[in-house]
PDB file of C-alpha atoms in Angstrom:
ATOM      1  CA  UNK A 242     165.722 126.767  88.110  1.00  0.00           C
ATOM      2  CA  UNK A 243     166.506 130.555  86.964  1.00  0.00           C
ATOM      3  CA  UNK A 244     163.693 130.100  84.518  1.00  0.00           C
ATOM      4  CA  UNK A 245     161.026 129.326  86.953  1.00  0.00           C
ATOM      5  CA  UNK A 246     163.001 132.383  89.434  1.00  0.00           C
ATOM      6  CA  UNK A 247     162.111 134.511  86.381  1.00  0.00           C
ATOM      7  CA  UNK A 248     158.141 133.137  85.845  1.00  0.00           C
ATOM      8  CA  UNK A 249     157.661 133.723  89.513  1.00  0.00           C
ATOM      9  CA  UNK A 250     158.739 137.270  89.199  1.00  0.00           C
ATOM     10  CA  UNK A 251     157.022 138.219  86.286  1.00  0.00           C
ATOM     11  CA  UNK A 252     153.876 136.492  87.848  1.00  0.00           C
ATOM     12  CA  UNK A 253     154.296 138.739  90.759  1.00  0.00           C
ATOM     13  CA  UNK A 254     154.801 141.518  88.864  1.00  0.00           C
ATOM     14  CA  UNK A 255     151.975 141.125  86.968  1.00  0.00           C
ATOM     15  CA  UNK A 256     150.093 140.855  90.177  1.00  0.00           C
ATOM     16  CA  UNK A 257     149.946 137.836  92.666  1.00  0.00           C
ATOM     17  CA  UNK A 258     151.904 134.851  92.075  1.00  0.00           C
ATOM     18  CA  UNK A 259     150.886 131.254  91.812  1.00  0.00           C
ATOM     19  CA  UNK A 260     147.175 132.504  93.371  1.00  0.00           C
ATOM     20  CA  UNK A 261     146.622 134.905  90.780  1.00  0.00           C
ATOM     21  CA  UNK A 262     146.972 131.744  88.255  1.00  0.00           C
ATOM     22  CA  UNK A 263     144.217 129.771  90.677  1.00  0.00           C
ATOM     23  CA  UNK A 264     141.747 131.908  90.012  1.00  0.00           C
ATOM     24  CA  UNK A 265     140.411 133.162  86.922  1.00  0.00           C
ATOM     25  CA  UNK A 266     138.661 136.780  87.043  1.00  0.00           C
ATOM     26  CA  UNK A 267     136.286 136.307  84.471  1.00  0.00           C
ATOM     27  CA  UNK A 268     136.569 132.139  84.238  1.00  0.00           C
ATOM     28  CA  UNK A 269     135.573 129.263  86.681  1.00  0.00           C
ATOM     29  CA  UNK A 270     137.820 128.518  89.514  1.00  0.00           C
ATOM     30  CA  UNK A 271     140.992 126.029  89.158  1.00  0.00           C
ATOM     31  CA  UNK A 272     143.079 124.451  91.838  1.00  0.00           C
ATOM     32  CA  UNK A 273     146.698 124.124  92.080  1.00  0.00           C
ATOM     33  CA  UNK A 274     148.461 121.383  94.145  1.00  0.00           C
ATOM     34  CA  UNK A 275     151.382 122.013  95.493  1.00  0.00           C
ATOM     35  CA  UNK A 276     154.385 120.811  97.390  1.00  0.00           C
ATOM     36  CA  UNK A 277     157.914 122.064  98.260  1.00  0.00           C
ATOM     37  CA  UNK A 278     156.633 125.347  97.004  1.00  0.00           C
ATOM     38  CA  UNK A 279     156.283 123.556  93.557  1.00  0.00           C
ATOM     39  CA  UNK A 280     152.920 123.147  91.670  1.00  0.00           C
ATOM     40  CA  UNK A 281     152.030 119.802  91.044  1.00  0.00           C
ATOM     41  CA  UNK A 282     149.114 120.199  88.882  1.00  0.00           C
ATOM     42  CA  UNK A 283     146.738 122.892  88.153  1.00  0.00           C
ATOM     43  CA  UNK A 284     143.220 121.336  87.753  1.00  0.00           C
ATOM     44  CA  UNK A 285     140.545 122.947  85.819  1.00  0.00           C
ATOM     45  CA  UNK A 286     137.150 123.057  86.882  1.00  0.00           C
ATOM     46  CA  UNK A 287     136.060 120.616  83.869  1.00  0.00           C
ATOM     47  CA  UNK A 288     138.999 118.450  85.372  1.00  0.00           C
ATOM     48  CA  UNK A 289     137.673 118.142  88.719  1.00  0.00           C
ATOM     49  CA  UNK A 290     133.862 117.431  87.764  1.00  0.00           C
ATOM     50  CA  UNK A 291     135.669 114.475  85.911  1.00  0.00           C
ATOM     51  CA  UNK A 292     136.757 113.041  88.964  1.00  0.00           C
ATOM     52  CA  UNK A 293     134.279 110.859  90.725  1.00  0.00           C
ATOM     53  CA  UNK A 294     131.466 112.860  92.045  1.00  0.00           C
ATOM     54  CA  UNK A 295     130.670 112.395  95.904  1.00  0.00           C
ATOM     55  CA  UNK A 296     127.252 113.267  97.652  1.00  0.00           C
ATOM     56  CA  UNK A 297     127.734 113.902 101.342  1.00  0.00           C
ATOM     57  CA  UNK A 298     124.970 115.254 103.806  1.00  0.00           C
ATOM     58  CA  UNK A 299     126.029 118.387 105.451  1.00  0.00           C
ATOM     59  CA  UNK A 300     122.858 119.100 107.383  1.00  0.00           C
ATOM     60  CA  UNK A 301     125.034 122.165 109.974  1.00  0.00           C
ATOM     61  CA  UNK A 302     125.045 123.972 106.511  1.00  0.00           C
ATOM     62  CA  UNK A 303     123.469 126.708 106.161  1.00  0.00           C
ATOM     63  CA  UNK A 304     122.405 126.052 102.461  1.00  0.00           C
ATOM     64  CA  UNK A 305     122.159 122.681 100.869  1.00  0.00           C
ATOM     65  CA  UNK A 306     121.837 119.865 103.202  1.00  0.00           C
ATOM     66  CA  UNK A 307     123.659 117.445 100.632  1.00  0.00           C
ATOM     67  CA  UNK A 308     126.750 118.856  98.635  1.00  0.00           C
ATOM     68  CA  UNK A 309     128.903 117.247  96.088  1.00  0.00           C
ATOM     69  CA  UNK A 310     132.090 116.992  94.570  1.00  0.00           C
ATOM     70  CA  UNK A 311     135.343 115.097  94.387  1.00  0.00           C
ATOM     71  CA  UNK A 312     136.922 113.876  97.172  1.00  0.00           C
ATOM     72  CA  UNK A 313     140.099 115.663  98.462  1.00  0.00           C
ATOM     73  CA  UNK A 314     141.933 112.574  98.908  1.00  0.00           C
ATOM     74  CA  UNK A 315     140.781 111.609  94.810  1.00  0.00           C
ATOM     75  CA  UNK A 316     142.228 115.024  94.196  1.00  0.00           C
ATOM     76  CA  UNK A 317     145.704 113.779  95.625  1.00  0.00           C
ATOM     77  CA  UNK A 318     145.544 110.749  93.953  1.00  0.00           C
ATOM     78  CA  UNK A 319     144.743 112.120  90.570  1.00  0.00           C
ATOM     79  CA  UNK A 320     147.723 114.567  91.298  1.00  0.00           C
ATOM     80  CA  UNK A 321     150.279 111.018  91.739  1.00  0.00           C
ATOM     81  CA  UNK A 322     150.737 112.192  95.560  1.00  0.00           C
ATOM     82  CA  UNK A 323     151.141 109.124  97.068  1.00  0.00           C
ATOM     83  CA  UNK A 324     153.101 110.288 100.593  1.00  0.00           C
ATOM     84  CA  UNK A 325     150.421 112.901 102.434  1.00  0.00           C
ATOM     85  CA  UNK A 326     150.725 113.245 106.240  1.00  0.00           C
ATOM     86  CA  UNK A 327     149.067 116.499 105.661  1.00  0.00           C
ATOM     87  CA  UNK A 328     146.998 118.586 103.533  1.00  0.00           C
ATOM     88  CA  UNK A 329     146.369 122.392 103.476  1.00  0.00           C
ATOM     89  CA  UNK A 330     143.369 123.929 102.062  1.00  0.00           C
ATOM     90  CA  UNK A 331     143.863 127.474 101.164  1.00  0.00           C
ATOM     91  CA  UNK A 332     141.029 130.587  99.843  1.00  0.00           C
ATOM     92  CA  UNK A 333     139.217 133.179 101.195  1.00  0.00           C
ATOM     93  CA  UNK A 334     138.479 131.649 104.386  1.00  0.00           C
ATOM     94  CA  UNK A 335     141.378 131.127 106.852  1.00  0.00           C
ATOM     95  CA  UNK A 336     143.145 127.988 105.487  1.00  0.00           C
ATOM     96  CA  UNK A 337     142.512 124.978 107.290  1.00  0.00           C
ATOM     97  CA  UNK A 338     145.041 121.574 107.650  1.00  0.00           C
ATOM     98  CA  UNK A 339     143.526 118.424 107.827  1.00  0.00           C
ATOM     99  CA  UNK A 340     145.409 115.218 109.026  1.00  0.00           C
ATOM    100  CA  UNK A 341     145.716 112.463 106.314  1.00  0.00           C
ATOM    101  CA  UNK A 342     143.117 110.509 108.933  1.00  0.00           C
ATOM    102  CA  UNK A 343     140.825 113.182 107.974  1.00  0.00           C
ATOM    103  CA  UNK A 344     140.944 112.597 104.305  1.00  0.00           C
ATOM    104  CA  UNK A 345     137.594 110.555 104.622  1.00  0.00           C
ATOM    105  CA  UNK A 346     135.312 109.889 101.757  1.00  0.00           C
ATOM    106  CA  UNK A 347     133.292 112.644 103.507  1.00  0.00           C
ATOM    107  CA  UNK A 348     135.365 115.916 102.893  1.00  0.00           C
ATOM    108  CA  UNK A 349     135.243 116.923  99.475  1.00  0.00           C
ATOM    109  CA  UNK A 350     135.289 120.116  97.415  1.00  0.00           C
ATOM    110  CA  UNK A 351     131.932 121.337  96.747  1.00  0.00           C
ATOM    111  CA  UNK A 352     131.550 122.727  93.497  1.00  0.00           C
ATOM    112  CA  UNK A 353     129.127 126.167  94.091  1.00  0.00           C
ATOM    113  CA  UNK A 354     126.393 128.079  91.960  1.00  0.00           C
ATOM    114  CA  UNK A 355     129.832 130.959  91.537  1.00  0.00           C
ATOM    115  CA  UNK A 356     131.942 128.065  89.995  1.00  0.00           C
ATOM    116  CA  UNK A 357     134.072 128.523  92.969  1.00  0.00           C
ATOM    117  CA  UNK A 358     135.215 125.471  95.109  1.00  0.00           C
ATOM    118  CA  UNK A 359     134.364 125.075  99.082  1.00  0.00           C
ATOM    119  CA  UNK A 360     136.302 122.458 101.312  1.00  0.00           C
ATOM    120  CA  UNK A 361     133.363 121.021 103.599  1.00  0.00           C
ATOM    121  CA  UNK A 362     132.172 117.908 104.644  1.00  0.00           C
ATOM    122  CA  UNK A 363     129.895 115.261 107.050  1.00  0.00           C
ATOM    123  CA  UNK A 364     132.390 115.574 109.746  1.00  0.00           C
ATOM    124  CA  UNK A 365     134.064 118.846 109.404  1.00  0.00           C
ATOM    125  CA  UNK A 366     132.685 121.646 111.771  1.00  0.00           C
ATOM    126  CA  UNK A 367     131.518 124.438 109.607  1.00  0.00           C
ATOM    127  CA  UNK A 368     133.981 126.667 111.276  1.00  0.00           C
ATOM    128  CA  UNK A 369     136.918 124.347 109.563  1.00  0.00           C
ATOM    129  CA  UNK A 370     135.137 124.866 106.003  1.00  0.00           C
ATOM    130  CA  UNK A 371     136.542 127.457 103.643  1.00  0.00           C
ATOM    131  CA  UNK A 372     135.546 128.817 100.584  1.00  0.00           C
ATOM    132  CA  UNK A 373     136.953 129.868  97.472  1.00  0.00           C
ATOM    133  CA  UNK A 374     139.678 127.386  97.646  1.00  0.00           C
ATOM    134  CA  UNK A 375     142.265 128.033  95.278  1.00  0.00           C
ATOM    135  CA  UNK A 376     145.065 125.636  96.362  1.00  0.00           C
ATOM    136  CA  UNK A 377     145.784 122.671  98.495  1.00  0.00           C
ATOM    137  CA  UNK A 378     149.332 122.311 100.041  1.00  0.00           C
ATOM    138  CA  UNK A 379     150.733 118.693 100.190  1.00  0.00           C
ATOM    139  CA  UNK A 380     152.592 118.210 103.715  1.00  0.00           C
ATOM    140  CA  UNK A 381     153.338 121.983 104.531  1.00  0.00           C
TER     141      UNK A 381
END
């Protein structure tokens, strides 16, 4: 436990914590899971785009009608999370909770042209998506 006391500081001291280690200046996005304040797993982007790849039509966007990218809930899975009642999707927009009812094959997290990842979906209002996602919380 004082070992992890003493990575978190240093982390911080260096400059941000467990979201400076989500995002890579210079490198494609990754994305930690976490729970209890504990990460989980810290995907890479090569890791997620060798999950199962989902098409969904998201015709209130803006941009491409038809995004893709790995389910949220085959995120979890992959993780071993097997108890969610809730998941939190934090980045640059304001973070946004979804149910475990909402962890449809339709919400999934769009890989974009920036190598950044974007929590969207069929069913979720465009208001609920957010960008830049750099961590999901398990059951905050």
């Amino acid at each position: 436990m004082r070992r992890a006391a003493v990575l978190v500081s240093v982390l911080v001291a260096l400059g941000g914590g467990i979201d400076a280690c989500a995002t890579a200046p210079d490198g494609p996005a990754q994305l930690a899971v976490q729970q209890n304040d504990r990460v989980l797993t810290l995907f890479s982007l090569d890791q997620l785009l060798s999950l199962p790849q989902v098409d969904v039509e998201t015709p209130h966007s803006g941009g491409a009608q038809v995004q893709q990218g790995p389910t949220v809930r085959s995120v979890l899975d992959a993780t071993g999370v097997t108890s969610v009642d809730r998941v939190r999707a934090e980045g640059r927009d304001p973070a946004q909770t979804l149910g475990a009812n909402e962890l449809t094959d339709a919400i999934i997290l769009n890989v974009t042209k920036r190598n950044t990842l974007k929590l969207t979906g069929t069913g979720l209002p465009r208001d609920r998506w957010v960008r830049d996602v750099t961590k999901l919380v398990v059951n905050p």
